[in-house]
Short mmCIF file of C-alpha atoms and ligand atoms in Angstrom, two decimals:
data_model
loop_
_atom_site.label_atom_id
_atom_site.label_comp_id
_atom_site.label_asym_id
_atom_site.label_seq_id
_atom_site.Cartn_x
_atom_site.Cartn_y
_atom_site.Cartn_z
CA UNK A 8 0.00 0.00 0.00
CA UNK A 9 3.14 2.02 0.39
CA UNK A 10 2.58 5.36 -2.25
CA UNK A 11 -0.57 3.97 -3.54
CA UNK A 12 -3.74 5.97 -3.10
CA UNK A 13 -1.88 9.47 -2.65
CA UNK A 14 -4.31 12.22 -3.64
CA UNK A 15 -3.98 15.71 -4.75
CA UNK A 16 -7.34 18.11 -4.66
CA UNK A 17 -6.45 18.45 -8.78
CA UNK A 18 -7.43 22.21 -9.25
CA UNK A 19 -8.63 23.85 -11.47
CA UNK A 20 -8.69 28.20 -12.61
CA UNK A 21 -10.49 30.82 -13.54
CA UNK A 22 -9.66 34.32 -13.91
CA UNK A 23 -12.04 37.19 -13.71
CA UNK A 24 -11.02 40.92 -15.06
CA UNK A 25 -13.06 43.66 -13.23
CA UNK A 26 -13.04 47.20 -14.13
CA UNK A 27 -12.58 47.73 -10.36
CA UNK A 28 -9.12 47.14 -9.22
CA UNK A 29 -8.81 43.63 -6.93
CA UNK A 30 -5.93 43.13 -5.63
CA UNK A 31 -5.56 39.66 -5.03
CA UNK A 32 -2.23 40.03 -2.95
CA UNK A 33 -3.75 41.79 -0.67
CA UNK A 34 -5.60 41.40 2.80
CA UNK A 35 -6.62 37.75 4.21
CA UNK A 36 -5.95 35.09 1.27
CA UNK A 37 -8.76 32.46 0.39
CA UNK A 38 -10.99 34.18 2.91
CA UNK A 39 -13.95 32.87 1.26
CA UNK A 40 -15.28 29.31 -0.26
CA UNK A 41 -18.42 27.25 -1.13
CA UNK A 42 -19.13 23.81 -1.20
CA UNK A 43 -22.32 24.35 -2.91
CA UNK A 44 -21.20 21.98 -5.89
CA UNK A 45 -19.60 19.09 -2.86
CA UNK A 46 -22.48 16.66 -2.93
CA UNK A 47 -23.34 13.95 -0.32
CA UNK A 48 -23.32 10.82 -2.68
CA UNK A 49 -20.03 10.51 -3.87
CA UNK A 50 -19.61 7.24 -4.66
CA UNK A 51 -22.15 7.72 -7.36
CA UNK A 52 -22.36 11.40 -8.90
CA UNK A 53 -19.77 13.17 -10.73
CA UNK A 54 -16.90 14.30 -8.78
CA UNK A 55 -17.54 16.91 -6.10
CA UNK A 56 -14.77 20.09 -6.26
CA UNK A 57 -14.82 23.25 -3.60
CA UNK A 58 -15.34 26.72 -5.29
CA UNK A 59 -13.09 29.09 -3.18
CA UNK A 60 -11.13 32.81 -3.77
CA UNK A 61 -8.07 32.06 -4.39
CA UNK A 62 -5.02 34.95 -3.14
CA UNK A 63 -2.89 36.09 -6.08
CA UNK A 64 0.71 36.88 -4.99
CA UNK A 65 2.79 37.75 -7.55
CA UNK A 66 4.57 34.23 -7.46
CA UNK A 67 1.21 32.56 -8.41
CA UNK A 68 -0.37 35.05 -10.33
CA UNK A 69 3.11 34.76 -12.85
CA UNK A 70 2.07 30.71 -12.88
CA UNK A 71 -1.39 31.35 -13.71
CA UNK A 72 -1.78 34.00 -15.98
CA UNK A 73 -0.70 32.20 -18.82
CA UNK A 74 0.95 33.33 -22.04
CA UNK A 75 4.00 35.12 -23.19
CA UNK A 76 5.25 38.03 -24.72
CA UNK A 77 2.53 40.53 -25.44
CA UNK A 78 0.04 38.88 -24.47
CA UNK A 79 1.91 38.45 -20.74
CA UNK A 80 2.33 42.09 -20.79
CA UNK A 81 -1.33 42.73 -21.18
CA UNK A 82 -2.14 40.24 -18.38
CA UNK A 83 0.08 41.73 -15.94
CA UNK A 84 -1.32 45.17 -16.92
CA UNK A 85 -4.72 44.00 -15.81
CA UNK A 86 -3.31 42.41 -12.60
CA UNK A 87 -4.78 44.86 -10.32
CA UNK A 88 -8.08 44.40 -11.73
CA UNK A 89 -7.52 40.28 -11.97
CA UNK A 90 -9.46 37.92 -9.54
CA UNK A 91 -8.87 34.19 -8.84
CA UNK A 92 -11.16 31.38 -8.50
CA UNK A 93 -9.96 27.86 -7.95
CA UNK A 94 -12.07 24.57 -7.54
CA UNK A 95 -10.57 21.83 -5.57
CA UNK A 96 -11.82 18.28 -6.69
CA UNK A 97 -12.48 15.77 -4.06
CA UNK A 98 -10.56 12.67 -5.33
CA UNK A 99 -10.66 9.40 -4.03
CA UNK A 100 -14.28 8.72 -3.46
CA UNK A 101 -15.44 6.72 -6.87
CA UNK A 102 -14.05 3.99 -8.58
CA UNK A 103 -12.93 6.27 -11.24
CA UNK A 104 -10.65 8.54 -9.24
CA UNK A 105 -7.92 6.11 -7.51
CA UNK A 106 -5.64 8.71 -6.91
CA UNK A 107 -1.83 8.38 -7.97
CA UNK A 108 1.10 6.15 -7.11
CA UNK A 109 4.35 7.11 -5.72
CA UNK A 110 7.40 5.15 -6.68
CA UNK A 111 11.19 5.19 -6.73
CA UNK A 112 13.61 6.06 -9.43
CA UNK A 113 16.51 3.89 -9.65
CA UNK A 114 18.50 6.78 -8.46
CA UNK A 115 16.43 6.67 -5.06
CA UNK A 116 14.29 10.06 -6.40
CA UNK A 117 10.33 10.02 -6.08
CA UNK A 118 8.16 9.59 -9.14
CA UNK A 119 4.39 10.29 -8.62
CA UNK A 120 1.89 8.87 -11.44
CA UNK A 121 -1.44 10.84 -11.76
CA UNK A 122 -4.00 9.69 -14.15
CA UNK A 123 -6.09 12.48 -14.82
CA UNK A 124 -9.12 10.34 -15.82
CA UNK A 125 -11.66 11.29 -17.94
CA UNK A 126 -14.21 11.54 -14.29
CA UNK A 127 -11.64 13.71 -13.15
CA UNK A 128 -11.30 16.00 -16.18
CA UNK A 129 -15.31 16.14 -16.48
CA UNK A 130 -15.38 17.73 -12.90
CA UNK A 131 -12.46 20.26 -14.52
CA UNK A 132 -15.33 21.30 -17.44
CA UNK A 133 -17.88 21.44 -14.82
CA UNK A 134 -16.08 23.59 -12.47
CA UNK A 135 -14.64 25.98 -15.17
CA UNK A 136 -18.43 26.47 -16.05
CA UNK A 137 -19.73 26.96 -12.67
CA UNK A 138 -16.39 29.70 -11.95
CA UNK A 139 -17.26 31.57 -15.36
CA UNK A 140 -20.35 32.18 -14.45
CA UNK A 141 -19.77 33.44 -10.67
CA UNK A 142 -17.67 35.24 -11.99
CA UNK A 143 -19.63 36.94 -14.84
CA UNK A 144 -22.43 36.70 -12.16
CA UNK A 145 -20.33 39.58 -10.10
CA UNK A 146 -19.34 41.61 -12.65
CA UNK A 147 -16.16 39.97 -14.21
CA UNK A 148 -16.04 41.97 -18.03
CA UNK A 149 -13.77 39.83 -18.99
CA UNK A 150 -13.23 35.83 -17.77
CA UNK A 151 -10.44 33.30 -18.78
CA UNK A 152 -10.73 30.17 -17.77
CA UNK A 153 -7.50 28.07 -17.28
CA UNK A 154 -7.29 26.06 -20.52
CA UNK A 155 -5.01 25.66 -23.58
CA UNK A 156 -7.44 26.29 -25.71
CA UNK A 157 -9.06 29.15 -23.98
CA UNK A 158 -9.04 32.72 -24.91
CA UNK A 159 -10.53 36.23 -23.48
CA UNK A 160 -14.42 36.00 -23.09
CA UNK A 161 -16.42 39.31 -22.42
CA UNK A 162 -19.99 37.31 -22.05
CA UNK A 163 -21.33 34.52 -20.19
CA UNK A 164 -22.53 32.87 -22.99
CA UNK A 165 -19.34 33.22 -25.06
CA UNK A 166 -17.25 31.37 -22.55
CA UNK A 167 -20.22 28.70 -21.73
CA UNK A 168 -19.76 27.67 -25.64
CA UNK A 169 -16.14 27.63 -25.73
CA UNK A 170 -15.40 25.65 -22.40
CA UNK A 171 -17.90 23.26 -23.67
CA UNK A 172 -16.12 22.45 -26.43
CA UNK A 173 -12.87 22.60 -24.70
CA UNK A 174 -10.60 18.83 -25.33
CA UNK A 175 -10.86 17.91 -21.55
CA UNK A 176 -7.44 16.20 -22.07
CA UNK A 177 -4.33 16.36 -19.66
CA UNK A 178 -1.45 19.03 -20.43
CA UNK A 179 -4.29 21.09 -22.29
CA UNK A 180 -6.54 21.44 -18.71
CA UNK A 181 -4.26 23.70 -16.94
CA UNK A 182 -3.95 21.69 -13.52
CA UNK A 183 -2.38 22.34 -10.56
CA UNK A 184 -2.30 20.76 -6.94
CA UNK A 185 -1.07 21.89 -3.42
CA UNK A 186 -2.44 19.50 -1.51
CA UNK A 187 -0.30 16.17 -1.21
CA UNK A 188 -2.45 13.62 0.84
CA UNK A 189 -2.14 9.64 1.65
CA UNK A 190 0.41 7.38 0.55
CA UNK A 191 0.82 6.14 3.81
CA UNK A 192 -2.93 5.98 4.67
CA UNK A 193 -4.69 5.07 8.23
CA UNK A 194 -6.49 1.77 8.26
CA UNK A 195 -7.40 -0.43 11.22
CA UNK A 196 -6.13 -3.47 9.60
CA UNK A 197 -2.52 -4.23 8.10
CA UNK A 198 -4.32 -4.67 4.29
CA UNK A 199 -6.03 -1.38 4.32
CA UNK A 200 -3.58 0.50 5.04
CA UNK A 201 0.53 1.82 5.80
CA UNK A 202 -0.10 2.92 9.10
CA UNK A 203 -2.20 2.04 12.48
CA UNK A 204 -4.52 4.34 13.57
CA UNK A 205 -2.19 5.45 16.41
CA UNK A 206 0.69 6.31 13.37
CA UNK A 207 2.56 3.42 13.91
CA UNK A 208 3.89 1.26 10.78
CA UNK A 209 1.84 -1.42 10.58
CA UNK A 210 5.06 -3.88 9.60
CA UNK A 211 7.72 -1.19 11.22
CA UNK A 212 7.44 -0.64 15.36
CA UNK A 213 9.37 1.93 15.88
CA UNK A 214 8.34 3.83 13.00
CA UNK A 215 5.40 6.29 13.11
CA UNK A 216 4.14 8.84 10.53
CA UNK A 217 2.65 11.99 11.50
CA UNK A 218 2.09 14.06 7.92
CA UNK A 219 -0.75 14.47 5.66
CA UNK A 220 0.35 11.44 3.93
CA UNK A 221 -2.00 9.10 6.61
CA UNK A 222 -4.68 10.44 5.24
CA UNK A 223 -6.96 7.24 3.79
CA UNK A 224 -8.62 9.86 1.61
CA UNK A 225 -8.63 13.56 0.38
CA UNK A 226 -10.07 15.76 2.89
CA UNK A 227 -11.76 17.85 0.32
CA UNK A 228 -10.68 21.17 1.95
CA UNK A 229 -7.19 23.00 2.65
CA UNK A 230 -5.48 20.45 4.72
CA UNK A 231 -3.10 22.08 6.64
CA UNK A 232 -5.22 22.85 10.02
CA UNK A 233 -5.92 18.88 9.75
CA UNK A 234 -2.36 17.98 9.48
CA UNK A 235 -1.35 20.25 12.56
CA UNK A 236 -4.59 18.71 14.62
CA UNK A 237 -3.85 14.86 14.05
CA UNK A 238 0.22 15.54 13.92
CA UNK A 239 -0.60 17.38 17.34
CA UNK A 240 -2.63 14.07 18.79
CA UNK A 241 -0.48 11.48 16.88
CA UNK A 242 3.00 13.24 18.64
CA UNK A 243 1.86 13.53 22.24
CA UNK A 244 0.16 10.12 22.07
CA UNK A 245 3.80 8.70 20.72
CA UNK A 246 5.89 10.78 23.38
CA UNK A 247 3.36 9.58 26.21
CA UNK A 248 4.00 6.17 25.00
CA UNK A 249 7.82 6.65 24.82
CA UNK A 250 9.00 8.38 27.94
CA UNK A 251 5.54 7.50 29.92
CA UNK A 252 4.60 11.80 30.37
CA UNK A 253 1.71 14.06 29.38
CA UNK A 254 3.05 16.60 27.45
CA UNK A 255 2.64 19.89 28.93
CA UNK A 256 2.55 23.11 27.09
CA UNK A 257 3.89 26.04 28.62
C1 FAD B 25 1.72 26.82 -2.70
C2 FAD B 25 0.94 26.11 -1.60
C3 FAD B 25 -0.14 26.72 -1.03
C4 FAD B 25 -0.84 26.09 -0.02
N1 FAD B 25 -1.88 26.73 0.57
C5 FAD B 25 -2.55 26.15 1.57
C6 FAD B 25 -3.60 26.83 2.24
O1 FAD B 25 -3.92 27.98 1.94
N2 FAD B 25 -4.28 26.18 3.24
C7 FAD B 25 -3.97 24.91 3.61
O2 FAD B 25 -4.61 24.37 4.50
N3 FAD B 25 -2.98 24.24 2.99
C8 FAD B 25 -2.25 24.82 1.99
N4 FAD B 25 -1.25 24.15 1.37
C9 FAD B 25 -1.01 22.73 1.74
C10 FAD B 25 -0.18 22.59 3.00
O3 FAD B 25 0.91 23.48 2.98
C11 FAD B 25 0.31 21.13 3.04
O4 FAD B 25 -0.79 20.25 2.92
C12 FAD B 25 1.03 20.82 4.34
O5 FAD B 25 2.10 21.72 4.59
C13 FAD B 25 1.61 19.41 4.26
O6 FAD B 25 2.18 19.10 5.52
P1 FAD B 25 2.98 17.77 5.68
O7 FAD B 25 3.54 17.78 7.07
O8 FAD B 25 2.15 16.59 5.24
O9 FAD B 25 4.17 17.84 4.61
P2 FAD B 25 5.28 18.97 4.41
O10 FAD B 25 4.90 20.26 5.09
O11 FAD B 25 5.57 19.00 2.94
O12 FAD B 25 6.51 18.39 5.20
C14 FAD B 25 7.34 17.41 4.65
C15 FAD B 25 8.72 17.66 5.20
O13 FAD B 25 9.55 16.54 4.90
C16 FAD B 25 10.82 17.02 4.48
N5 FAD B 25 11.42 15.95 3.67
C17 FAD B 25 11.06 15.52 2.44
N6 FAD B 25 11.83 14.51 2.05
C18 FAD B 25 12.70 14.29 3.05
C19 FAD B 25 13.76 13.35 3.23
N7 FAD B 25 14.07 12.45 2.31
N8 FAD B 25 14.44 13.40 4.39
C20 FAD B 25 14.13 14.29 5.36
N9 FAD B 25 13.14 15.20 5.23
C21 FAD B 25 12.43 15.19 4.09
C22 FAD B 25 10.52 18.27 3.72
O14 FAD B 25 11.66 19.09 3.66
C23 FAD B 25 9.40 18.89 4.58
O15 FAD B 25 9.90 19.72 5.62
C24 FAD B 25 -0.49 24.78 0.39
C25 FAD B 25 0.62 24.16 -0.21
C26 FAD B 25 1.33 24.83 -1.18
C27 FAD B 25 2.52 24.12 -1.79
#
């Protein structure tokens, strides 16, 4: 089970030009969300993904704007007035969306496989869709959603045709992921899983694993509050067990 089932929240983008001036590197980042398209039968429907507002610092905003030359220029002209979306897909729920597999180069580095399935890639047209229109919605004059094939749209309409007939293929969906989760997943029995529920190896005693990688699933949020929380239970459990003391915060 070792590197298999590691997900990633595949994201997708959307960019919305507003004659008002954003600034998406300022004030609280990804301060606001909805999970109105997460729904509660996921083992059956089409992948679930998490709208949310995504901060745009210039180190991101230079990933996702896309382009080059003049057409760069032009984007980073309009950065002031540029807001992000991003839509985080819940992986790991349907039969279609295994997640990816990490293995070993001969020269010891990692290698992680992804298949971008076509399950996966429908929730990417869906959620560039559902963005477009929020964003159009709020008064975007101009949307791009994050596709090789995509170009400047000033109406709803216009960009509801064209991301339709987008090729929902991998390298031409613009993808990204921040979110590395399982790998080493948390099962209650040895063929579930990599570790026991208290962190522990399930084949290796004295080796425990407190990271986002024991996650048996995606969480389908940001994960890092998670990964503090269980890291924080996981590590005083293990020191208790170790030197026999509570921890005690000062
Ligand atoms: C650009 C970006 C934006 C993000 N934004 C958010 C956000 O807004 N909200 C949110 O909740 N989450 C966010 N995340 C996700 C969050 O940061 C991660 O999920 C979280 O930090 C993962 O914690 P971890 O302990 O599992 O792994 P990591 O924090 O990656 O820790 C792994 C550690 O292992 C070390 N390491 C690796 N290999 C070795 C080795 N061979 N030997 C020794 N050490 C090694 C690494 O140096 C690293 O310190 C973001 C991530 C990125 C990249």
């Amino acid at each position: 089970m070792l590197g298999a089932r590691t997900f990633l929240h595949p994201v997708s983008f959307s960019a919305g030009i507003f004659d008002e001036r954003i600034e998406g590197w300022q004030g609280a980042p990804q301060s606001l969300y909805s999970d109105h398209f997460v729904h509660d039968a996921p083992l059956q429907g089409p992948i679930g993904f998490k709208v949310e507002a995504a901060p745009l610092h210039p180190g991101m905003a230079s990933i996702l704007m896309g382009g080059h030359g003049q057409r760069l220029m032009t984007r980073f002209q309009q950065y002031p007035h540029t807001q992000m979306m991003l839509s985080l897909m819940r992986d790991g729920f349907h039969p279609e969306s295994v997640g990816g597999k990490v293995r070993m180069h001969l020269d010891g580095s990692a290698v992680l496989d992804y298949p971008l399935t076509d399950y996966v890639l429908d929730g990417f047209r869906r959620s560039l869709l559902a963005m477009a229109e929020i964003q159009f919605a709020a008064g975007a004059k101009v949307v791009r959603p994050f596709h090789e094939q995509s170009d400047d749209y000033s109406t709803w309409a216009a960009a509801k045709a064209a991301i339709a007939a987008f090729d929902m293929k991998p390298l031409l969906t613009g993808a990204g992921s921040a979110h590395v989760m399982g790998g080493c997943g948390m099962a209650s029995t040895e063929a579930l899983g990599v570790v026991r529920p208290d962190g522990v190896h399930w084949q290796v005693d004295n080796l425990s694993v407190h990271d986002g990688s024991v996650f048996p699933t995606s969480i389908g949020a940001n994960p890092q509050l998670s990964i503090y929380g269980m890291t924080n239970l996981l590590a005083t459990q293990l020191v208790k067990r170790l030197n026999g003391k509570d921890v005690v915060l000062a």
